[in-house]
mmCIF file of C-alpha atoms in Angstrom:
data_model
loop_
_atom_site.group_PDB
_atom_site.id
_atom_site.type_symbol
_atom_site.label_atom_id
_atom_site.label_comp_id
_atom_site.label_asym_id
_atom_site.label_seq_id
_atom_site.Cartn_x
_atom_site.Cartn_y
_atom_site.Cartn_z
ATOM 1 C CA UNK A 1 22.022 104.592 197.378
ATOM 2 C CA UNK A 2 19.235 102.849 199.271
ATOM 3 C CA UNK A 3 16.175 105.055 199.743
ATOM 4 C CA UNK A 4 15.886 106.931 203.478
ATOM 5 C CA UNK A 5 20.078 106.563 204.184
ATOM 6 C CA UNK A 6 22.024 109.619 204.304
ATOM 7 C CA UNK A 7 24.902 110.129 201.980
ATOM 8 C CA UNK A 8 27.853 110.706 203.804
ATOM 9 C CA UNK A 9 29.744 114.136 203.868
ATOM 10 C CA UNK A 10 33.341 113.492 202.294
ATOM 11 C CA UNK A 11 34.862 117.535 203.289
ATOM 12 C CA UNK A 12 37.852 118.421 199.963
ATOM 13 C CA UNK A 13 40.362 120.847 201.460
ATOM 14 C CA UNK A 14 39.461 123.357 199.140
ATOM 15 C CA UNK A 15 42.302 126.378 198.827
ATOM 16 C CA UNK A 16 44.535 125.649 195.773
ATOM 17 C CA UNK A 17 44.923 122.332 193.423
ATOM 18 C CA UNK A 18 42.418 119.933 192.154
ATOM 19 C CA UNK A 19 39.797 120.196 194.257
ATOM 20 C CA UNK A 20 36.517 120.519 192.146
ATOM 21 C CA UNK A 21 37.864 117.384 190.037
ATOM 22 C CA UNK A 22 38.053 115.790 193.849
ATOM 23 C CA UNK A 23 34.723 117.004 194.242
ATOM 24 C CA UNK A 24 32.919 115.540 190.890
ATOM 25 C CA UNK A 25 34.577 112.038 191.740
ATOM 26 C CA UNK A 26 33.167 111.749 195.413
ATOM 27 C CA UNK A 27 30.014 112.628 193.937
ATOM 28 C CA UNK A 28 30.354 109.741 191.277
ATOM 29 C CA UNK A 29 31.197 107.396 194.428
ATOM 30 C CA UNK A 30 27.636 108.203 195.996
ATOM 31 C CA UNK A 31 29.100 111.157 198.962
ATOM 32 C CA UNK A 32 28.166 114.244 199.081
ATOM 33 C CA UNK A 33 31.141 116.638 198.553
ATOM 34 C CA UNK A 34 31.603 119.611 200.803
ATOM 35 C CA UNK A 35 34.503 122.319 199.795
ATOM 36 C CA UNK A 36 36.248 123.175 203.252
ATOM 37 C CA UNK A 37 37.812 126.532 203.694
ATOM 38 C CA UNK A 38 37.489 127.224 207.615
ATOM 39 C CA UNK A 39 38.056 125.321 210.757
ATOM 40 C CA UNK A 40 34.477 125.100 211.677
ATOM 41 C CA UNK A 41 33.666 123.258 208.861
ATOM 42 C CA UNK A 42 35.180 119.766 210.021
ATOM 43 C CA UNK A 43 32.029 119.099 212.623
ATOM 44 C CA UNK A 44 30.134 118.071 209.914
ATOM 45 C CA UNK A 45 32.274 115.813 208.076
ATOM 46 C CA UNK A 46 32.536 112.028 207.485
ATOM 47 C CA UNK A 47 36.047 112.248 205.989
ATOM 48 C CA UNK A 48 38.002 114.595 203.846
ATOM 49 C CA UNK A 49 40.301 114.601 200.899
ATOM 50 C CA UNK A 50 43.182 116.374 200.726
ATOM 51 C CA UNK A 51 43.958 117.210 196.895
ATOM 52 C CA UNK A 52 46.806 117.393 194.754
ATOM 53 C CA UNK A 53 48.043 120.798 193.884
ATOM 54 C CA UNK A 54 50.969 122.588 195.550
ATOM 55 C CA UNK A 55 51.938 121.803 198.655
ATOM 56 C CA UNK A 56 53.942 124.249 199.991
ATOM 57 C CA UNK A 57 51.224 126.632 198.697
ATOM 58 C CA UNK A 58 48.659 124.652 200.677
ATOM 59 C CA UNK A 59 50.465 125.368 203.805
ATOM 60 C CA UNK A 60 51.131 128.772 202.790
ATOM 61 C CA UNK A 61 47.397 129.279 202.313
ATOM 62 C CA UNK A 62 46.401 127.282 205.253
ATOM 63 C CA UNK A 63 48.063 130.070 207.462
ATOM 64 C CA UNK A 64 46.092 132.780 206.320
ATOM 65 C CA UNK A 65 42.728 130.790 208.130
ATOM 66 C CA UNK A 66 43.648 131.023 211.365
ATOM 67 C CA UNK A 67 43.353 127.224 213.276
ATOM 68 C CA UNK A 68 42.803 125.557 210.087
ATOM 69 C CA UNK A 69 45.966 123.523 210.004
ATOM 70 C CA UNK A 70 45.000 122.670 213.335
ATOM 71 C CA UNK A 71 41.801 121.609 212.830
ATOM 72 C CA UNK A 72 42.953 119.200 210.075
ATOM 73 C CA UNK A 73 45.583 117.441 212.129
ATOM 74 C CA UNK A 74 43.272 116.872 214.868
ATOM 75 C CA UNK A 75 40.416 116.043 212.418
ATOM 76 C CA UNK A 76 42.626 113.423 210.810
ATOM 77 C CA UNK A 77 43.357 112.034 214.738
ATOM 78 C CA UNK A 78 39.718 110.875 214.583
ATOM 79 C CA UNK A 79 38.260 110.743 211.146
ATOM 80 C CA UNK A 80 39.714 109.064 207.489
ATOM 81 C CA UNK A 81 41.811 111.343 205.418
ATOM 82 C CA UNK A 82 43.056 110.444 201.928
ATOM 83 C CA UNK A 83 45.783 112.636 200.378
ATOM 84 C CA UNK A 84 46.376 112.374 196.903
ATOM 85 C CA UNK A 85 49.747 113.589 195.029
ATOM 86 C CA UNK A 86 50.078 117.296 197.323
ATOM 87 C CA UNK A 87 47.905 115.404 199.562
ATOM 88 C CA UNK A 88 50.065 112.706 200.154
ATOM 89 C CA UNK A 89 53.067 114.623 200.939
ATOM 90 C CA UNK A 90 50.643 116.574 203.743
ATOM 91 C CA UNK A 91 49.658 113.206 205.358
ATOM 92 C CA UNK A 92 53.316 111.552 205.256
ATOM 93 C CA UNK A 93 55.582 111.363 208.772
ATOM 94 C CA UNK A 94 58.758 112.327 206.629
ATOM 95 C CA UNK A 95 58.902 114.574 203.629
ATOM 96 C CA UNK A 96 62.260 115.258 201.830
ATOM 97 C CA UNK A 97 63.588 117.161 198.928
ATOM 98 C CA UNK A 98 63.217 119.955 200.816
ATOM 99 C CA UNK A 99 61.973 118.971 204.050
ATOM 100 C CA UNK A 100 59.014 120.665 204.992
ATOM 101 C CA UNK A 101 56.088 120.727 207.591
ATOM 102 C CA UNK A 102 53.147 118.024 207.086
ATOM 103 C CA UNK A 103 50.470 116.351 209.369
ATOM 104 C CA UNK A 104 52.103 113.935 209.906
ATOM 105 C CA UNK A 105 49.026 111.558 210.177
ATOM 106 C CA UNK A 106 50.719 108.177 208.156
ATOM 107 C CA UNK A 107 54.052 106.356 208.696
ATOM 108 C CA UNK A 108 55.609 106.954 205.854
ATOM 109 C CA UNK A 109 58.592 108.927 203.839
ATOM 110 C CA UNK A 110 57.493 110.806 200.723
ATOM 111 C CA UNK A 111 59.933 112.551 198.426
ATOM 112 C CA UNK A 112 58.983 115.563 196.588
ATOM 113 C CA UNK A 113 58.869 115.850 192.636
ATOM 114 C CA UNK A 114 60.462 112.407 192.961
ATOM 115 C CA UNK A 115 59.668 111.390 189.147
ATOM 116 C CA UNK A 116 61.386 114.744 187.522
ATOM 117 C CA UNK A 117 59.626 118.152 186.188
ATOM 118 C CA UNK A 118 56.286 118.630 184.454
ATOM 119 C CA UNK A 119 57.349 117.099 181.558
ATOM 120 C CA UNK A 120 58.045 113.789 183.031
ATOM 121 C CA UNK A 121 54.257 113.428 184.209
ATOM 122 C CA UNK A 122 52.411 110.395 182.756
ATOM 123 C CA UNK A 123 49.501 108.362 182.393
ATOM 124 C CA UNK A 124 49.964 104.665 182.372
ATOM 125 C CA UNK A 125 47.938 101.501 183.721
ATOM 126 C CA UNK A 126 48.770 99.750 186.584
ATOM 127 C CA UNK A 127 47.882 96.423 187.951
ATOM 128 C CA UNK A 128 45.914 96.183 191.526
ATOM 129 C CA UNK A 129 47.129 93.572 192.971
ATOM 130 C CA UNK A 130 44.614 91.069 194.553
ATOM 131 C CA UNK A 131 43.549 92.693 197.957
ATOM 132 C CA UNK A 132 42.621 96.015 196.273
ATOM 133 C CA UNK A 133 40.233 94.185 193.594
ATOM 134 C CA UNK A 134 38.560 91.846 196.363
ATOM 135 C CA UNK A 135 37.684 94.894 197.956
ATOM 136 C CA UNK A 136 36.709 97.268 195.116
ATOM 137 C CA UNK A 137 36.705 95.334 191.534
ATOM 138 C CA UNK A 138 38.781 93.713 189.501
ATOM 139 C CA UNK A 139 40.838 95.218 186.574
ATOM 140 C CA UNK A 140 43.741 97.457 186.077
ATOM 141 C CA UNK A 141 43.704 100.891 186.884
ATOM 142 C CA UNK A 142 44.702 104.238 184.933
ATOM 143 C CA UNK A 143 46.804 105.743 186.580
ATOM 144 C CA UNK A 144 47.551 109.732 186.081
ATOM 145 C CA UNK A 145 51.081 111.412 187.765
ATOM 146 C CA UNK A 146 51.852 114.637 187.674
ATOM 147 C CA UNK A 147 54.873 115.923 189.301
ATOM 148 C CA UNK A 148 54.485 113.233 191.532
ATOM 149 C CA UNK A 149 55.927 112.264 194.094
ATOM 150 C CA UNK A 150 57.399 108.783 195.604
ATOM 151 C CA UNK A 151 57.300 107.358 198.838
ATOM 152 C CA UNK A 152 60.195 106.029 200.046
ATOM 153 C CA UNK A 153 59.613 104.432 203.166
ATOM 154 C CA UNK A 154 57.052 102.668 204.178
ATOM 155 C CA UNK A 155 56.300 101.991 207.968
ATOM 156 C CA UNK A 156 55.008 99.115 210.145
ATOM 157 C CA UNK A 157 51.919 100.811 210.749
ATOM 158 C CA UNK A 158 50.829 101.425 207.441
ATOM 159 C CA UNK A 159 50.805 98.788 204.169
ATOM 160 C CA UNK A 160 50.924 98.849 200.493
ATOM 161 C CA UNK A 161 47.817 98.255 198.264
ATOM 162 C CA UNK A 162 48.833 99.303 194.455
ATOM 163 C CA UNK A 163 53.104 99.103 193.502
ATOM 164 C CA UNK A 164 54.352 101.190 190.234
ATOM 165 C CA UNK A 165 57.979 100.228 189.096
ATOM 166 C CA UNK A 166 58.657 99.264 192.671
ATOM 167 C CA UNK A 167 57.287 101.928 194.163
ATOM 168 C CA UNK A 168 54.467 102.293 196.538
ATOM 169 C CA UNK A 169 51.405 104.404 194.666
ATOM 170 C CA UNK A 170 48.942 103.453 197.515
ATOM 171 C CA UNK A 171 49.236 103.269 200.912
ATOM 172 C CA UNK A 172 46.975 102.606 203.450
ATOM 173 C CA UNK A 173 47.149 103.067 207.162
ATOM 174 C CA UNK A 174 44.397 102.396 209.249
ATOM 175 C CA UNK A 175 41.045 104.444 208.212
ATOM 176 C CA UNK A 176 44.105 106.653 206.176
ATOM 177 C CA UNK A 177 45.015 106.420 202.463
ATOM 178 C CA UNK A 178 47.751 108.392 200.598
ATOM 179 C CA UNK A 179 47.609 107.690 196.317
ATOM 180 C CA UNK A 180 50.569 109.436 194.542
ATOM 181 C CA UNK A 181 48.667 110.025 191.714
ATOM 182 C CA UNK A 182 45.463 111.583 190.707
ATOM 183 C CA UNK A 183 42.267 108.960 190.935
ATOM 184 C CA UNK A 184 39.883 111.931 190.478
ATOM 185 C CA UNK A 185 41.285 112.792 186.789
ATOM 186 C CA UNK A 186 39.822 109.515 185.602
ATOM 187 C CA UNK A 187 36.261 107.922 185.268
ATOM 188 C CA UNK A 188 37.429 104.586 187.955
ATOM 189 C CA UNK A 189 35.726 105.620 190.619
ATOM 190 C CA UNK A 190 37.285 102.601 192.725
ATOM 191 C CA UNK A 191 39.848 104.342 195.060
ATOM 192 C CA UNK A 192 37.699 106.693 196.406
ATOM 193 C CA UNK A 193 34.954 104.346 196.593
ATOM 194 C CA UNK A 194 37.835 102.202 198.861
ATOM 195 C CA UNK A 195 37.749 105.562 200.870
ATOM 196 C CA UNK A 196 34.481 106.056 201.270
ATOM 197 C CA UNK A 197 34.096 102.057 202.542
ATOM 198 C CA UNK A 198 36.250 103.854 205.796
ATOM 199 C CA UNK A 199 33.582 106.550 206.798
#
């Protein structure tokens, strides 16, 4: 970072899942992490992340804070969120297998626990596709999923940057991004520096 410029503040929702891993890769990607817990805590944010994790549990959790699930949805109508695995189901218009509540702050259709039990979690490589290397670096990237899940539609509004076996693995939408599997679990720093490029 260039001397006398502020490092941004990139907020990690911060009540179950993967959070401190979320944490230690922001940091790696030259933002400041802040672990966010309450409502009031979103005034001094850049961004946030929302990690994976659980969640149903996350929105179990969230109700015990009173406003908090609030404050996110309106924080994400003016600010980037990315949502990663859990995350991404939070930030999708649709979810299915069970439907559930969500933010509801990307068009698009994500399936729960769409690739099978724990068991059938995986870490592969995938390729990036041109668009997503201009604007971070070249070179495939390792991918980790863990109960992940798929999305299954894909809206006018948002677009696909990185395809797995057909499927959409990151989606972008605006100053949004959704990954369906875990970025922070590896040393690439280049989709949350994409992320950060937003704030």
């Amino acid at each position: 970072m260039k001397p006398g410029l502020v490092k941004k503040k990139v907020g990690v929702l911060a009540l179950q899942g993967d959070f401190a891993a979320h944490g230690a890769a922001i940091e790696r990607a030259g933002a400041e992490p802040v672990f966010v817990r309450e409502p009031a805590q979103f005034d001094a944010l850049d961004g946030l992340v929302i990690p994976g994790g659980e969640s149903t549990t996350m929105l179990k959790l969230m109700a015990y804070e009173p406003g908090l699930f609030e404050a996110l949805r309106e924080f994400g109508g003016r600010k980037p969120v990315f949502g990663t695995c859990a995350g991404a189901i939070l930030m999708a218009e649709e979810v299915s297998n069970p439907a559930q509540q969500s933010f509801r702050l990307m068009d698009i259709g994500v399936e729960r626990n769409a690739y099978g039990r724990q068991i059938d979690s995986r870490v592969t490589e995938v390729d990036t596709g041109p668009e997503f290397e201009q604007r971070t670096a070249p070179g495939k990237l390792e991918a980790v999923f863990i109960r992940a899940p798929i999305i299954r539609r894909v809206g006018p509004a948002a677009r696909v940057l990185i395809w797995y076996n057909g499927d959409p693995v990151l989606v972008e939408q605006g100053r949004h991004l959704a990954a369906t599997f875990h970025p922070e679990l590896t040393a690439d720093s280049r989709v949350h520096s994409l992320f950060l490029e937003k704030l």
